Coordinates of C-alpha atoms in Angstrom, one line a residue:
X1 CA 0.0 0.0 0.0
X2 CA 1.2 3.3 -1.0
X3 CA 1.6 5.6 2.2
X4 CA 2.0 9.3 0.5
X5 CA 2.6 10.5 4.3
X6 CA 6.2 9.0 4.1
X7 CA 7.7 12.0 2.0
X8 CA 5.2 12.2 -1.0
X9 CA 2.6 15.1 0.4
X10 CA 5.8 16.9 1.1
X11 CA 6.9 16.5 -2.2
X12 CA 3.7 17.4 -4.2
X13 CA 3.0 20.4 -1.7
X14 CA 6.2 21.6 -2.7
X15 CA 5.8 21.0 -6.6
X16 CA 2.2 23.2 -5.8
X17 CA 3.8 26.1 -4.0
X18 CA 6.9 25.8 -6.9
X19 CA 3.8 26.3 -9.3
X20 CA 2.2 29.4 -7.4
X21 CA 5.5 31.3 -8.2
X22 CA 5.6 30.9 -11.8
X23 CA 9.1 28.7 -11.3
X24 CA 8.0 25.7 -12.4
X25 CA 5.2 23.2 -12.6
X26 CA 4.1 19.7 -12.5
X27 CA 3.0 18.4 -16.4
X28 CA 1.9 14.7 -15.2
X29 CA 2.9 12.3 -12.5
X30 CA 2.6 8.8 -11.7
X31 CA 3.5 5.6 -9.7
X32 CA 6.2 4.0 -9.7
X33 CA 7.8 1.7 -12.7
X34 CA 6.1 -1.1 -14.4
X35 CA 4.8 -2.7 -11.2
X36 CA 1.9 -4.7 -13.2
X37 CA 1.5 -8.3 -12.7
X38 CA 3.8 -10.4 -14.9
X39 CA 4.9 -7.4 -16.5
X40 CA 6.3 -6.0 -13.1
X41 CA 10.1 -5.1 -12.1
X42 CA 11.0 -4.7 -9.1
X43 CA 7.2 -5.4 -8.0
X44 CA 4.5 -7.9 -9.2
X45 CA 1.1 -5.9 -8.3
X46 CA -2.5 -7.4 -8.7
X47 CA -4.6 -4.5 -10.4
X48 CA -6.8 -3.9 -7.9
X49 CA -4.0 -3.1 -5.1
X50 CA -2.2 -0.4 -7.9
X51 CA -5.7 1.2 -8.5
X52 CA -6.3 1.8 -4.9
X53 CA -2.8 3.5 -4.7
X54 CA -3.7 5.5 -7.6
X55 CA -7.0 6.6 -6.3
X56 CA -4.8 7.6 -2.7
X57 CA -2.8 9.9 -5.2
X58 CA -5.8 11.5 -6.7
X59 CA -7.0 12.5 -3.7
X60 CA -4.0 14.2 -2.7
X61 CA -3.2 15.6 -5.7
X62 CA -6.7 17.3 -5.7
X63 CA -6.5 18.4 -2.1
X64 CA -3.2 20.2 -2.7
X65 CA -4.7 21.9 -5.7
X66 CA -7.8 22.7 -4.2
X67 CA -9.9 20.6 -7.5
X68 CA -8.2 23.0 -10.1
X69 CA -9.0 21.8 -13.6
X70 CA -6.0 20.2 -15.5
X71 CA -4.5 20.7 -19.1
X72 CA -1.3 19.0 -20.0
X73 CA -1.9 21.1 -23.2
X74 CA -2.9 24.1 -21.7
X75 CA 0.0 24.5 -19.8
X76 CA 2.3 24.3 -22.9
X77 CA 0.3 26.3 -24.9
X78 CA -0.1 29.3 -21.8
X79 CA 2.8 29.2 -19.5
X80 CA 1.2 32.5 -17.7
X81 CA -1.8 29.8 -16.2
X82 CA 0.1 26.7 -15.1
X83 CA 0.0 27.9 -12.1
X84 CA -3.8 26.9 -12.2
X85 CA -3.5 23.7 -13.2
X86 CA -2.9 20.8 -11.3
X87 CA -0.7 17.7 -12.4
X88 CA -2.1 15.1 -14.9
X89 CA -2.3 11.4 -13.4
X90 CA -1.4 9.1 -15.5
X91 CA -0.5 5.3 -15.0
X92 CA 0.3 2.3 -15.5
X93 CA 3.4 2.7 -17.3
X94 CA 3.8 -1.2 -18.0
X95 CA 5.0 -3.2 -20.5
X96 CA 2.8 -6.4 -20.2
X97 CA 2.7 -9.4 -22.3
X98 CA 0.2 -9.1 -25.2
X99 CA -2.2 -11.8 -23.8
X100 CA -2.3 -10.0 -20.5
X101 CA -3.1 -6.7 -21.5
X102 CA -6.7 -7.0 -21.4
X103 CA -7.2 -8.7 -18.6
X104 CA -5.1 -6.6 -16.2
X105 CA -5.8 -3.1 -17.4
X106 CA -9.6 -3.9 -17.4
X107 CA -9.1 -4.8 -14.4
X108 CA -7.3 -2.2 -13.1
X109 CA -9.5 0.5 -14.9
X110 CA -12.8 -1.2 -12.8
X111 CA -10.9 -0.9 -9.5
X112 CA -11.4 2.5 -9.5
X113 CA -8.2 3.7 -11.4
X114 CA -10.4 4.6 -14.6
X115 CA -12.0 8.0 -12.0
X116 CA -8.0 8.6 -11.0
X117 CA -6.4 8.7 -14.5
X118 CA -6.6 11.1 -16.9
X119 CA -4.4 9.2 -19.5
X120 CA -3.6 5.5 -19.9
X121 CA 0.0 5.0 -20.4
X122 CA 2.0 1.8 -21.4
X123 CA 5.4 0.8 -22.3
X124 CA 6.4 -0.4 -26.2
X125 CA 9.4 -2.3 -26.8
X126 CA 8.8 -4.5 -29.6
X127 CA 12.7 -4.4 -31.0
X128 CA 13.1 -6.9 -27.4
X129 CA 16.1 -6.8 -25.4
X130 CA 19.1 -4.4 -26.1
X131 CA 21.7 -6.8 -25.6
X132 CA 19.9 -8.5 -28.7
X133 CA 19.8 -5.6 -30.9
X134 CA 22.6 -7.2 -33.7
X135 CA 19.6 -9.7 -34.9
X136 CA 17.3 -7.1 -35.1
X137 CA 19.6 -5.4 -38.2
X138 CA 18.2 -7.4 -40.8
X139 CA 14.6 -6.4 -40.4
X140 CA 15.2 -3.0 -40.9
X141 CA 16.5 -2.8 -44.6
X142 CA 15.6 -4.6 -47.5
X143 CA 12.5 -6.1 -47.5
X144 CA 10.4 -5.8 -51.3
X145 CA 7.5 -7.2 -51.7
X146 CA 5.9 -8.0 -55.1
X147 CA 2.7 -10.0 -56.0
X148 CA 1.0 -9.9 -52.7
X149 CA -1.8 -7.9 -51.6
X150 CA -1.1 -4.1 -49.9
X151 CA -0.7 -5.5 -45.6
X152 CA -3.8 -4.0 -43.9
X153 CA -3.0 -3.7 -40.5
X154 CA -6.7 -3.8 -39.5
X155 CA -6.8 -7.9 -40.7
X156 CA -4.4 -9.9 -38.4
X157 CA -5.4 -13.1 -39.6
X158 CA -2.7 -13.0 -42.2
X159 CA 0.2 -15.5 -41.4
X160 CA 2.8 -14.1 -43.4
X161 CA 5.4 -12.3 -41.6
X162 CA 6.1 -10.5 -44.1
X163 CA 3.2 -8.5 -44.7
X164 CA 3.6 -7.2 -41.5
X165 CA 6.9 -5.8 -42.2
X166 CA 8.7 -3.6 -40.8
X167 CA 5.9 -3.9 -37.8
X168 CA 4.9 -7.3 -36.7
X169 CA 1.8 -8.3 -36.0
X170 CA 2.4 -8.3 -32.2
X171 CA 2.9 -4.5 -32.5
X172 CA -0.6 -3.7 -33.9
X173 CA -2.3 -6.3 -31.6
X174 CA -1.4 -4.4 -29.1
X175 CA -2.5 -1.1 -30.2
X176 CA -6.0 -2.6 -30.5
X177 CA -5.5 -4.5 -27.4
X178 CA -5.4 -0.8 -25.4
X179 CA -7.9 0.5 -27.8
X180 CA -10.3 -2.1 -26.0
X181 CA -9.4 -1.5 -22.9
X182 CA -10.0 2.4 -22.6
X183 CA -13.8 1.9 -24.0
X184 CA -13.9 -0.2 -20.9
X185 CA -13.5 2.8 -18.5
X186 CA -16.7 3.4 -16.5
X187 CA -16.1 7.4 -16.1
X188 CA -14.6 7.9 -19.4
X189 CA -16.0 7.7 -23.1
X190 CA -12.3 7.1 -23.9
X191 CA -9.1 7.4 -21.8
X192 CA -6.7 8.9 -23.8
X193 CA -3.9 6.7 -24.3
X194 CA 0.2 7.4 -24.4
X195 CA 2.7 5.6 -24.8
X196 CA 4.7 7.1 -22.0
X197 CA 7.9 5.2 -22.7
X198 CA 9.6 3.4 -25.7
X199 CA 13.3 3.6 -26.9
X200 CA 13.0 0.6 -29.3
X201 CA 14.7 -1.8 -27.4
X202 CA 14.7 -2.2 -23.5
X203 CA 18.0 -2.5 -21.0
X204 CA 19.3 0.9 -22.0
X205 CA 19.0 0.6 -25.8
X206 CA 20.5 -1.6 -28.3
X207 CA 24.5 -0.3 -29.2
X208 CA 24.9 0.5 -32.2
X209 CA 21.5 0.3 -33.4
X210 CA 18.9 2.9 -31.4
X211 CA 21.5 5.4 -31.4
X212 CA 22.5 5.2 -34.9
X213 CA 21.0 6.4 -38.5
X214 CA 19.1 3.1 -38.5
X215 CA 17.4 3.4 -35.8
X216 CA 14.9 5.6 -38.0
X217 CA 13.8 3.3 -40.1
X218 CA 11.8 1.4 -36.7
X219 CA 11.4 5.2 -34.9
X220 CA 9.2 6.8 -37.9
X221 CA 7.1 3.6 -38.7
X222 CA 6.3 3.7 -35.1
X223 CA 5.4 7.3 -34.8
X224 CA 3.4 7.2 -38.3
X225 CA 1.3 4.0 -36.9
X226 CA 0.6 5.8 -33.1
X227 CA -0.7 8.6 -34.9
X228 CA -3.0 6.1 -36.9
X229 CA -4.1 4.5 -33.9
X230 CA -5.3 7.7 -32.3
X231 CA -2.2 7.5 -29.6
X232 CA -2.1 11.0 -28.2
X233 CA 1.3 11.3 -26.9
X234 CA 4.3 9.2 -27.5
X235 CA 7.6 9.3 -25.3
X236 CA 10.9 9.1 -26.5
X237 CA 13.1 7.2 -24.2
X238 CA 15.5 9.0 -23.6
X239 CA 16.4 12.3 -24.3
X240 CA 20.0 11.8 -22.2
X241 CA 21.1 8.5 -21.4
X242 CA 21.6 5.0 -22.0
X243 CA 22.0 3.1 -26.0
X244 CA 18.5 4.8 -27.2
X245 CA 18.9 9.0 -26.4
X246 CA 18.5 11.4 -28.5
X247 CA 21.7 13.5 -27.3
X248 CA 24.9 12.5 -26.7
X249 CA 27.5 13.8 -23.9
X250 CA 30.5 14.5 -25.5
X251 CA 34.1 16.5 -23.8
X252 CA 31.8 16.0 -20.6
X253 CA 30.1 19.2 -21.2
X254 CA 28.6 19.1 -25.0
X255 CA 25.4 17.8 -26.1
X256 CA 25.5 17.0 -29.5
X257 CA 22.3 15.4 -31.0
X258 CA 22.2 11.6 -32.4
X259 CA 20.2 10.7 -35.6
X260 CA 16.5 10.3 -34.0
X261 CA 16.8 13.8 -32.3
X262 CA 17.0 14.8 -36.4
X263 CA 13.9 12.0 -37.3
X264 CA 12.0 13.6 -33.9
X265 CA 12.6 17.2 -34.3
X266 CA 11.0 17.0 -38.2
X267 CA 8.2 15.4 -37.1
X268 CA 7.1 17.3 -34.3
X269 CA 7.1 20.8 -36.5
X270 CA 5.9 19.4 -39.4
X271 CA 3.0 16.3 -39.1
X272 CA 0.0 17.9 -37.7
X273 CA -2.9 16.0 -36.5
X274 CA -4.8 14.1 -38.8
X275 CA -3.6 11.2 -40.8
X276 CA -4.0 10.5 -44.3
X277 CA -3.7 7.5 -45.9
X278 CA -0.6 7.1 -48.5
X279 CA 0.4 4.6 -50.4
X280 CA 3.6 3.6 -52.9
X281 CA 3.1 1.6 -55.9
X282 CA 5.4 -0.2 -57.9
X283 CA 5.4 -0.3 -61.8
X284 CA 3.1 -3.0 -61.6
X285 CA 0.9 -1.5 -58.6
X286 CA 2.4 -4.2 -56.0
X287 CA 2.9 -2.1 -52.7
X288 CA 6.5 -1.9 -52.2
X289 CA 7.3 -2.9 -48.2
X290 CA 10.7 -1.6 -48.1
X291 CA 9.5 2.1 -49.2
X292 CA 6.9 3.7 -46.8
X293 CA 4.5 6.7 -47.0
X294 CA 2.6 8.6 -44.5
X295 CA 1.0 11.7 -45.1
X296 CA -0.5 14.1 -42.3
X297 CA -1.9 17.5 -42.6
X298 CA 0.6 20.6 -41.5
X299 CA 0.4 21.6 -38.2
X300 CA -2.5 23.5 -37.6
X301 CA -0.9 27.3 -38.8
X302 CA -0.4 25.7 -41.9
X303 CA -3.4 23.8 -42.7
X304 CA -2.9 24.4 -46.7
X305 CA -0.3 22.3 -47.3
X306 CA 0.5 18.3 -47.1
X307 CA 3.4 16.7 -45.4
X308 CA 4.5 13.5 -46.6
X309 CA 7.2 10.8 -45.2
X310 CA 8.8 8.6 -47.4
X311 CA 11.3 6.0 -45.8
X312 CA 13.3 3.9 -48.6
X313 CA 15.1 1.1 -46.2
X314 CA 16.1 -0.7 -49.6
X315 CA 20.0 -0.7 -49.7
X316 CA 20.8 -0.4 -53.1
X317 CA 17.5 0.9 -55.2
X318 CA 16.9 4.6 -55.3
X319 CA 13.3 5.7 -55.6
X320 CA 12.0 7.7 -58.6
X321 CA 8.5 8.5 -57.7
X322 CA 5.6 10.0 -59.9
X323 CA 3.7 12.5 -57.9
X324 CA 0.0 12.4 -57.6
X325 CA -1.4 15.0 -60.4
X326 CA -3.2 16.8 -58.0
X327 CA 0.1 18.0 -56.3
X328 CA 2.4 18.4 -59.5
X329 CA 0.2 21.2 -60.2
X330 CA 0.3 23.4 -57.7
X331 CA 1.9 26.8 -58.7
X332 CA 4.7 26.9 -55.9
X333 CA 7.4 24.6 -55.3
X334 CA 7.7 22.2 -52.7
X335 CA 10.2 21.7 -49.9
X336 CA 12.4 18.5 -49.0
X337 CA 14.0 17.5 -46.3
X338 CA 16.6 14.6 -47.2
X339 CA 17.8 12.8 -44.5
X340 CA 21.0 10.3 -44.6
X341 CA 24.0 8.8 -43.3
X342 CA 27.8 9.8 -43.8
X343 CA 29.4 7.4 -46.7
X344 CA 31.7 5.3 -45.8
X345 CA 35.5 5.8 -47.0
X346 CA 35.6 2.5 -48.0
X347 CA 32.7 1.7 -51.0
X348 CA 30.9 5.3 -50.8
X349 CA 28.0 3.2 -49.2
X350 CA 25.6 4.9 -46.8
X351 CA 27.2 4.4 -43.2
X352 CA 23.8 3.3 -41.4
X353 CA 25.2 2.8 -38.1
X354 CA 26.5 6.3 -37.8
X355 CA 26.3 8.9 -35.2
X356 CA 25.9 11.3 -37.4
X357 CA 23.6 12.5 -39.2
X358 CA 23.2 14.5 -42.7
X359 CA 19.8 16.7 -43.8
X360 CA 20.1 17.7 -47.3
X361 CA 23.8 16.6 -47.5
X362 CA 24.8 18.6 -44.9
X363 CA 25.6 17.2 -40.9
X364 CA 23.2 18.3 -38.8
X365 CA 25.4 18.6 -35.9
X366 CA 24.0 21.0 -33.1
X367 CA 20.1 20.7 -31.2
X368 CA 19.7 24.0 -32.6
X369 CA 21.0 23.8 -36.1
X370 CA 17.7 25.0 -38.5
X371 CA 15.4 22.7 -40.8
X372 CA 16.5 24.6 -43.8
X373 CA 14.5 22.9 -47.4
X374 CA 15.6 22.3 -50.7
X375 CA 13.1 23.6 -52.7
X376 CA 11.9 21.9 -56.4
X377 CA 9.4 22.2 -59.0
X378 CA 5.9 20.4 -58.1
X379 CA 6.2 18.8 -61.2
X380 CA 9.6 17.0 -61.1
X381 CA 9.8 13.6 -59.9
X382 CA 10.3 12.2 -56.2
X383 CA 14.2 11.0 -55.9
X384 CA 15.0 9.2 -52.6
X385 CA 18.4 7.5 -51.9
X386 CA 18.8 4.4 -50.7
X387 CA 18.7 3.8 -47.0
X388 CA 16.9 7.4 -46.3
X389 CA 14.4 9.3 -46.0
X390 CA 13.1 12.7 -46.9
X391 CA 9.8 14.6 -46.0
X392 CA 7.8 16.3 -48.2
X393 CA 5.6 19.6 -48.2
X394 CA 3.4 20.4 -50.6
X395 CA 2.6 24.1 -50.0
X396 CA -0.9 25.3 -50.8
X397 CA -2.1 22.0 -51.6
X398 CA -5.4 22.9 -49.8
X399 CA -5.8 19.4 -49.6
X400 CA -9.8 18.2 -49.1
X401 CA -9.0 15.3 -46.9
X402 CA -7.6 17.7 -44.4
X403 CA -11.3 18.6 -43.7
X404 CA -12.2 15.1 -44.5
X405 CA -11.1 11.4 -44.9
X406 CA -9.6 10.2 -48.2
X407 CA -6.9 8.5 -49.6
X408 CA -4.0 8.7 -52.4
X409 CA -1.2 6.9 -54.0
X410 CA 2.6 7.3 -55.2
X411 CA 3.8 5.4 -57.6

């Protein structure tokens, strides 16, 4: 049982009085570290003994904070107000087996912890154990299919591994497994759900893999598939530390940024909101695994144009892609951001398992360095190295389906 009198009140009474002065605030807060069941730690909980703890720090939370409303959002959008909000609650944070999700988070969402939370959170770590990151390599690059049917991630009936590519089946059954379990919750229409912690591959990261270029080619497929799945937030792990960071210590004093800090920082000031569907087609309209689209609107200030991420993980075959006719007329040019490895001295070959990154042939080196474009005619083709990845935004496309639901292809 969770005693918050044993230095917790202290703590969160501090965090409040922090908050009245405008010096800092409380976003979100939670208990403990994967405690769940099978999926525990240090600790093997049964769900209804963590919902009770939870419900214990509601109660406190909201007697410190007098029942002030609460806005994760709000408070990054209006820094001058956190002060009047109190702390999100969010919880589990486990990583359970996929045939235990259901069971346990219903469970613990009936308990009581469903009127406590305002977020469901889980861990994802579907690359396995660090240590075992080296077999992991070959199902990141080089994977074509031709002559099967486009993978729909909706039918997992399919027993082809490969259709699943670079995703497994696993990974989406459990995305529908927490989709289930939040229209379970007795006080919520839906809990929103984050994933509130996932670096790839667990024990500190894989070396050599989820701090290197590669490590994109699992990072963006994951991001593009949360944002189908109507995850709200997603949390890198980490930003310092360990074999999966986004920075890196160097001369004990200098953060310099590794390839996913590149991958995140594009995609969190460029894909808005709403998902499209995208699609690339080979010659003979057989979807091509090893080279990925996903399209989103632009963030919400630029509504009037399209984003689109194209990953091409194949080693060897460039990509020459027709554009959709709709955008090769638009009257201004569009804007590309080319993302790759350092060539190796040796063969001139992309240098996947870098620390360093390039955007538009030039390293990216510093957190702050700018996202500057490459800017080409509407009309022109699509080029895309291999083993990279570029996105793409079509200015004034005033697309429909950013109003509306639709689909379009590349091929």
């Amino acid at each position: 049982v969770w005693r918050p009198e044993f230095g917790a009140r202290e703590l969160l009474k501090h965090a409040f009085k922090r908050a009245k002065q405008n010096r800092s605030a409380l976003a979100a807060i939670s208990l403990g570290n994967e405690l769940c069941g099978v999926g525990g730690i240090a600790a093997h909980l049964p769900p209804e003994a963590l919902a009770r703890d939870f419900v214990t720090l509601a109660t406190e939370i909201k007697a410190i904070w007098k029942n002030q409303d609460q806005s994760l959002f709000s408070k990054l959008a209006f820094p001058s107000i956190i002060r009047d909000r109190r702390p999100m609650i969010i919880g589990p944070d486990c990583q359970l087996p996929l045939d235990a999700i259901d069971t346990w988070n219903t469970r613990f969402l009936l308990a009581g912890a469903d009127k406590a939370l305002d977020a469901l959170t889980y861990h994802l770590y579907w690359l396995g154990a660090g240590k075992e990151g080296h077999r992991m390599r070959r199902y990141l690059t080089d994977r074509q299919i031709r002559g099967q049917k486009k993978y729909n991630a909706d039918d997992l009936s399919t027993k082809s591994d490969s259709l699943t590519w670079p995703l497994d089946r696993a990974f989406f059954a459990r995305l529908k497994a927490f989709e289930r379990v939040t229209r379970s919750s007795t006080s919520h229409s839906k809990l929103p759900l984050w994933v509130s912690e996932s670096g790839g591959a667990y024990g500190s990261g894989a070396p050599n893999l989820t701090n290197t270029f590669i490590s994109a080619f699992w990072y963006l497929d994951e991001l593009a598939h949360m944002a189908r799945y109507s995850v709200s937030l997603h949390c890198r792990q980490s930003l310092l530390g360990g074999n999966y960071a986004l920075l890196r210590r160097e001369n004990d004093h200098q953060l310099l940024p590794n390839p996913d800090f590149l991958a995140t920082k594009l995609w969190a000031n460029l894909m808005g909101s709403r998902v499209l569907d995208a699609t690339i087609l080979s010659d003979s309209s057989d979807t091509l695994l090893d080279a990925r689209a996903y399209a989103h609107c632009r963030l919400a200030v630029n509504q009037n144009d399209l984003v689109v991420l194209i990953i091409n993980s194949a080693s060897r075959r460039a990509l020459f892609i027709d554009v959709p006719p709709a955008l090769t007329s638009l009257p201004a040019k569009r804007l590309e951001f080319h993302v790759s490895a350092p060539t190796t001295q040796v063969d001139g070959r992309p240098d996947i398992y870098e620390n360093r990154v390039l955007l538009n042939g030039r390293q990216f080196s510093q957190v702050d360095d700018p996202l500057i474009p490459i800017s080409v005619a509407a009309a022109k083709p699509l080029v895309i190295n291999p083993l990279s990845y570029v996105f793409v935004i079509f200015q004034g496309a005033h697309w429909p389906t950013c109003r509306t639901s639709a689909s379009f292809n590349f091929q």
